[in-house]
Amino acid sequence: METSQSAESREFQYPAELRSAQARKHHKLSVLRENPECLYTDYSGTGDKKMRSNLIFYTQHLNAWHTAVCKTYSNVTKRGICQGRQILLREDSDPDSTVLSINVYHSGTVLIQGSEASLTSFEKKYKQLKEAAEIEKTNTTANDPENTDPED
């Protein structure tokens, strides 16, 4: 179903019988939920025109991931979006340029968009972010066992 692209992310591969966009979307959501906090790479185009379009994963701990990203990166802008939150990561040397856009949806899906180089950089930092999110989960539960993410 999926194949390993690197040590950090897997490439989405859709069964041939899934032709409609709705069927492919349902398949993607199922795979994400069956493999929480596993980073996937999504591509657009085919053949020679195939290019990485985003990274995506599912989590039940949105607040922990949101906090981990904001603590790990130094130049962030946070704002609300429909169905979730958005974190914009910027270069310290050029604060007006958006390097990565991270959409944290209430459904548990986290979508990372940016240039190929920015996506590769995020992918390399994913293990560190995951460890930071684990610490945030532990801290949240230890400080207030009733204060868990709404998706739990």
PDB file of C-alpha atoms in Angstrom:
ATOM      1  CA  MET A   1       0.000   0.000   0.000  1.00  0.00           C
ATOM      2  CA  GLU A   2       2.703   2.503   1.024  1.00  0.00           C
ATOM      3  CA  THR A   3       6.393   2.278   0.368  1.00  0.00           C
ATOM      4  CA  SER A   4       9.171   3.740   2.437  1.00  0.00           C
ATOM      5  CA  GLN A   5      10.674   6.872   0.896  1.00  0.00           C
ATOM      6  CA  SER A   6      13.256   7.593   3.573  1.00  0.00           C
ATOM      7  CA  ALA A   7      13.889   7.020   7.229  1.00  0.00           C
ATOM      8  CA  GLU A   8      11.309   9.665   8.125  1.00  0.00           C
ATOM      9  CA  SER A   9       8.445   9.616   5.615  1.00  0.00           C
ATOM     10  CA  ARG A  10       6.476   7.205   3.502  1.00  0.00           C
ATOM     11  CA  GLU A  11       5.012   7.861   0.093  1.00  0.00           C
ATOM     12  CA  PHE A  12       1.266   7.550  -0.376  1.00  0.00           C
ATOM     13  CA  GLN A  13       0.410   4.969  -2.982  1.00  0.00           C
ATOM     14  CA  TYR A  14      -3.174   4.460  -3.998  1.00  0.00           C
ATOM     15  CA  PRO A  15      -4.653   1.159  -5.173  1.00  0.00           C
ATOM     16  CA  ALA A  16      -5.402   1.223  -8.916  1.00  0.00           C
ATOM     17  CA  GLU A  17      -9.125   0.718  -8.343  1.00  0.00           C
ATOM     18  CA  LEU A  18      -9.387   4.050  -6.500  1.00  0.00           C
ATOM     19  CA  ARG A  19     -10.154   6.417  -9.339  1.00  0.00           C
ATOM     20  CA  SER A  20     -12.327   9.122  -7.788  1.00  0.00           C
ATOM     21  CA  ALA A  21     -10.923  11.938  -5.688  1.00  0.00           C
ATOM     22  CA  GLN A  22     -13.362  11.036  -2.906  1.00  0.00           C
ATOM     23  CA  ALA A  23     -12.211   7.393  -2.807  1.00  0.00           C
ATOM     24  CA  ARG A  24      -8.556   8.472  -2.741  1.00  0.00           C
ATOM     25  CA  LYS A  25      -9.261  10.969   0.056  1.00  0.00           C
ATOM     26  CA  HIS A  26     -11.061   8.298   2.113  1.00  0.00           C
ATOM     27  CA  HIS A  27      -8.150   5.890   1.573  1.00  0.00           C
ATOM     28  CA  LYS A  28      -5.628   8.531   2.645  1.00  0.00           C
ATOM     29  CA  LEU A  29      -7.548   9.332   5.839  1.00  0.00           C
ATOM     30  CA  SER A  30      -7.843   5.635   6.681  1.00  0.00           C
ATOM     31  CA  VAL A  31      -4.105   5.079   6.221  1.00  0.00           C
ATOM     32  CA  LEU A  32      -3.262   8.147   8.317  1.00  0.00           C
ATOM     33  CA  ARG A  33      -5.536   7.092  11.185  1.00  0.00           C
ATOM     34  CA  GLU A  34      -4.201   3.524  11.119  1.00  0.00           C
ATOM     35  CA  ASN A  35      -0.636   4.897  11.388  1.00  0.00           C
ATOM     36  CA  PRO A  36      -0.764   7.848  13.805  1.00  0.00           C
ATOM     37  CA  GLU A  37       2.198  10.211  13.850  1.00  0.00           C
ATOM     38  CA  CYS A  38       3.776   8.488  10.866  1.00  0.00           C
ATOM     39  CA  LEU A  39       4.926  11.099   8.355  1.00  0.00           C
ATOM     40  CA  TYR A  40       3.745  10.639   4.769  1.00  0.00           C
ATOM     41  CA  THR A  41       4.804  12.383   1.581  1.00  0.00           C
ATOM     42  CA  ASP A  42       2.149  13.320  -0.938  1.00  0.00           C
ATOM     43  CA  TYR A  43       2.990  13.933  -4.586  1.00  0.00           C
ATOM     44  CA  SER A  44       1.251  15.718  -7.412  1.00  0.00           C
ATOM     45  CA  GLY A  45       1.669  14.789 -11.046  1.00  0.00           C
ATOM     46  CA  THR A  46       2.964  11.546 -12.485  1.00  0.00           C
ATOM     47  CA  GLY A  47       6.053  10.274 -14.240  1.00  0.00           C
ATOM     48  CA  ASP A  48       8.580  12.982 -15.075  1.00  0.00           C
ATOM     49  CA  LYS A  49       6.210  15.655 -13.744  1.00  0.00           C
ATOM     50  CA  LYS A  50       5.860  14.028 -10.320  1.00  0.00           C
ATOM     51  CA  MET A  51       6.840  16.379  -7.508  1.00  0.00           C
ATOM     52  CA  ARG A  52       6.458  16.379  -3.757  1.00  0.00           C
ATOM     53  CA  SER A  53       3.574  18.638  -2.812  1.00  0.00           C
ATOM     54  CA  ASN A  54       3.321  18.238   0.964  1.00  0.00           C
ATOM     55  CA  LEU A  55       3.936  16.173   4.063  1.00  0.00           C
ATOM     56  CA  ILE A  56       1.057  14.924   6.165  1.00  0.00           C
ATOM     57  CA  PHE A  57       0.393  12.941   9.333  1.00  0.00           C
ATOM     58  CA  TYR A  58      -2.403  12.233  11.800  1.00  0.00           C
ATOM     59  CA  THR A  59      -2.296  12.732  15.562  1.00  0.00           C
ATOM     60  CA  GLN A  60      -4.670  12.608  18.494  1.00  0.00           C
ATOM     61  CA  HIS A  61      -2.500  15.146  20.325  1.00  0.00           C
ATOM     62  CA  LEU A  62      -2.883  18.382  18.385  1.00  0.00           C
ATOM     63  CA  ASN A  63      -1.975  20.680  21.273  1.00  0.00           C
ATOM     64  CA  ALA A  64       1.249  18.791  21.983  1.00  0.00           C
ATOM     65  CA  TRP A  65       2.321  18.995  18.333  1.00  0.00           C
ATOM     66  CA  HIS A  66       1.343  22.666  18.072  1.00  0.00           C
ATOM     67  CA  THR A  67       3.429  23.477  21.149  1.00  0.00           C
ATOM     68  CA  ALA A  68       6.362  21.332  19.982  1.00  0.00           C
ATOM     69  CA  VAL A  69       6.514  23.104  16.604  1.00  0.00           C
ATOM     70  CA  CYS A  70       6.262  26.552  18.188  1.00  0.00           C
ATOM     71  CA  LYS A  71       9.031  25.752  20.692  1.00  0.00           C
ATOM     72  CA  THR A  72      11.322  24.142  18.098  1.00  0.00           C
ATOM     73  CA  TYR A  73      11.221  26.910  15.496  1.00  0.00           C
ATOM     74  CA  SER A  74      12.202  30.447  16.457  1.00  0.00           C
ATOM     75  CA  ASN A  75      10.295  32.550  13.922  1.00  0.00           C
ATOM     76  CA  VAL A  76       6.643  31.471  13.883  1.00  0.00           C
ATOM     77  CA  THR A  77       3.353  33.187  13.211  1.00  0.00           C
ATOM     78  CA  LYS A  78       0.175  31.538  14.468  1.00  0.00           C
ATOM     79  CA  ARG A  79      -3.330  32.161  13.195  1.00  0.00           C
ATOM     80  CA  GLY A  80      -6.702  30.516  12.978  1.00  0.00           C
ATOM     81  CA  ILE A  81      -7.986  28.924   9.800  1.00  0.00           C
ATOM     82  CA  CYS A  82     -11.225  27.194   8.928  1.00  0.00           C
ATOM     83  CA  GLN A  83     -11.312  23.835  10.733  1.00  0.00           C
ATOM     84  CA  GLY A  84      -8.035  24.386  12.583  1.00  0.00           C
ATOM     85  CA  ARG A  85      -4.903  26.418  13.198  1.00  0.00           C
ATOM     86  CA  GLN A  86      -2.027  27.482  10.988  1.00  0.00           C
ATOM     87  CA  ILE A  87       1.610  27.936  11.907  1.00  0.00           C
ATOM     88  CA  LEU A  88       3.782  29.853   9.447  1.00  0.00           C
ATOM     89  CA  LEU A  89       7.514  29.272   9.772  1.00  0.00           C
ATOM     90  CA  ARG A  90       9.836  31.998   8.517  1.00  0.00           C
ATOM     91  CA  GLU A  91      13.571  32.464   8.039  1.00  0.00           C
ATOM     92  CA  ASP A  92      15.196  34.547  10.763  1.00  0.00           C
ATOM     93  CA  SER A  93      17.138  36.419   8.069  1.00  0.00           C
ATOM     94  CA  ASP A  94      13.958  37.247   6.086  1.00  0.00           C
ATOM     95  CA  PRO A  95      10.944  37.453   8.418  1.00  0.00           C
ATOM     96  CA  ASP A  96       8.591  38.442   5.585  1.00  0.00           C
ATOM     97  CA  SER A  97       9.050  35.178   3.689  1.00  0.00           C
ATOM     98  CA  THR A  98       7.059  32.075   4.578  1.00  0.00           C
ATOM     99  CA  VAL A  99       9.213  28.959   4.458  1.00  0.00           C
ATOM    100  CA  LEU A 100       6.663  26.413   5.667  1.00  0.00           C
ATOM    101  CA  SER A 101       2.960  26.470   6.308  1.00  0.00           C
ATOM    102  CA  ILE A 102       1.727  23.929   8.863  1.00  0.00           C
ATOM    103  CA  ASN A 103      -2.033  23.442   9.020  1.00  0.00           C
ATOM    104  CA  VAL A 104      -3.206  21.692  12.181  1.00  0.00           C
ATOM    105  CA  TYR A 105      -6.794  20.589  11.568  1.00  0.00           C
ATOM    106  CA  HIS A 106      -9.303  19.749  14.312  1.00  0.00           C
ATOM    107  CA  SER A 107      -9.750  16.345  12.629  1.00  0.00           C
ATOM    108  CA  GLY A 108      -6.208  15.387  13.690  1.00  0.00           C
ATOM    109  CA  THR A 109      -4.595  15.860  10.294  1.00  0.00           C
ATOM    110  CA  VAL A 110      -1.420  17.947  10.172  1.00  0.00           C
ATOM    111  CA  LEU A 111      -0.479  19.199   6.684  1.00  0.00           C
ATOM    112  CA  ILE A 112       2.946  20.705   5.967  1.00  0.00           C
ATOM    113  CA  GLN A 113       3.428  22.724   2.756  1.00  0.00           C
ATOM    114  CA  GLY A 114       6.426  24.533   1.341  1.00  0.00           C
ATOM    115  CA  SER A 115       9.271  24.303  -1.134  1.00  0.00           C
ATOM    116  CA  GLU A 116      11.062  21.007  -1.740  1.00  0.00           C
ATOM    117  CA  ALA A 117      14.017  22.211   0.352  1.00  0.00           C
ATOM    118  CA  SER A 118      11.741  23.325   3.202  1.00  0.00           C
ATOM    119  CA  LEU A 119       9.869  20.014   3.191  1.00  0.00           C
ATOM    120  CA  THR A 120      13.172  18.120   3.273  1.00  0.00           C
ATOM    121  CA  SER A 121      14.337  20.248   6.200  1.00  0.00           C
ATOM    122  CA  PHE A 122      11.096  19.553   8.096  1.00  0.00           C
ATOM    123  CA  GLU A 123      11.374  15.859   7.317  1.00  0.00           C
ATOM    124  CA  LYS A 124      14.886  15.774   8.797  1.00  0.00           C
ATOM    125  CA  LYS A 125      13.627  17.536  11.930  1.00  0.00           C
ATOM    126  CA  TYR A 126      10.512  15.332  12.275  1.00  0.00           C
ATOM    127  CA  LYS A 127      12.070  12.897  14.761  1.00  0.00           C
ATOM    128  CA  GLN A 128      13.108  15.796  17.011  1.00  0.00           C
ATOM    129  CA  LEU A 129       9.611  17.298  16.747  1.00  0.00           C
ATOM    130  CA  LYS A 130       8.008  13.953  17.555  1.00  0.00           C
ATOM    131  CA  GLU A 131      10.173  13.632  20.673  1.00  0.00           C
ATOM    132  CA  ALA A 132       9.234  17.190  21.710  1.00  0.00           C
ATOM    133  CA  ALA A 133       5.542  16.375  21.188  1.00  0.00           C
ATOM    134  CA  GLU A 134       5.935  13.271  23.381  1.00  0.00           C
ATOM    135  CA  ILE A 135       7.387  15.468  26.138  1.00  0.00           C
ATOM    136  CA  GLU A 136       4.486  17.900  25.757  1.00  0.00           C
ATOM    137  CA  LYS A 137       1.985  15.023  25.989  1.00  0.00           C
ATOM    138  CA  THR A 138       3.657  13.813  29.185  1.00  0.00           C
ATOM    139  CA  ASN A 139       3.772  17.319  30.690  1.00  0.00           C
ATOM    140  CA  THR A 140       0.132  18.008  29.876  1.00  0.00           C
ATOM    141  CA  THR A 141      -1.036  14.737  31.406  1.00  0.00           C
ATOM    142  CA  ALA A 142       1.220  15.097  34.472  1.00  0.00           C
ATOM    143  CA  ASN A 143       0.076  18.665  35.165  1.00  0.00           C
ATOM    144  CA  ASP A 144      -3.623  18.056  34.610  1.00  0.00           C
ATOM    145  CA  PRO A 145      -4.866  14.559  33.753  1.00  0.00           C
ATOM    146  CA  GLU A 146      -8.220  16.042  32.714  1.00  0.00           C
ATOM    147  CA  ASN A 147      -6.548  18.418  30.239  1.00  0.00           C
ATOM    148  CA  THR A 148      -6.060  16.232  27.194  1.00  0.00           C
ATOM    149  CA  ASP A 149      -6.530  17.008  23.550  1.00  0.00           C
ATOM    150  CA  PRO A 150     -10.195  16.943  22.482  1.00  0.00           C
ATOM    151  CA  GLU A 151      -9.624  14.072  20.066  1.00  0.00           C
ATOM    152  CA  ASP A 152      -8.572  11.657  22.846  1.00  0.00           C
TER     153      ASP A 152
END
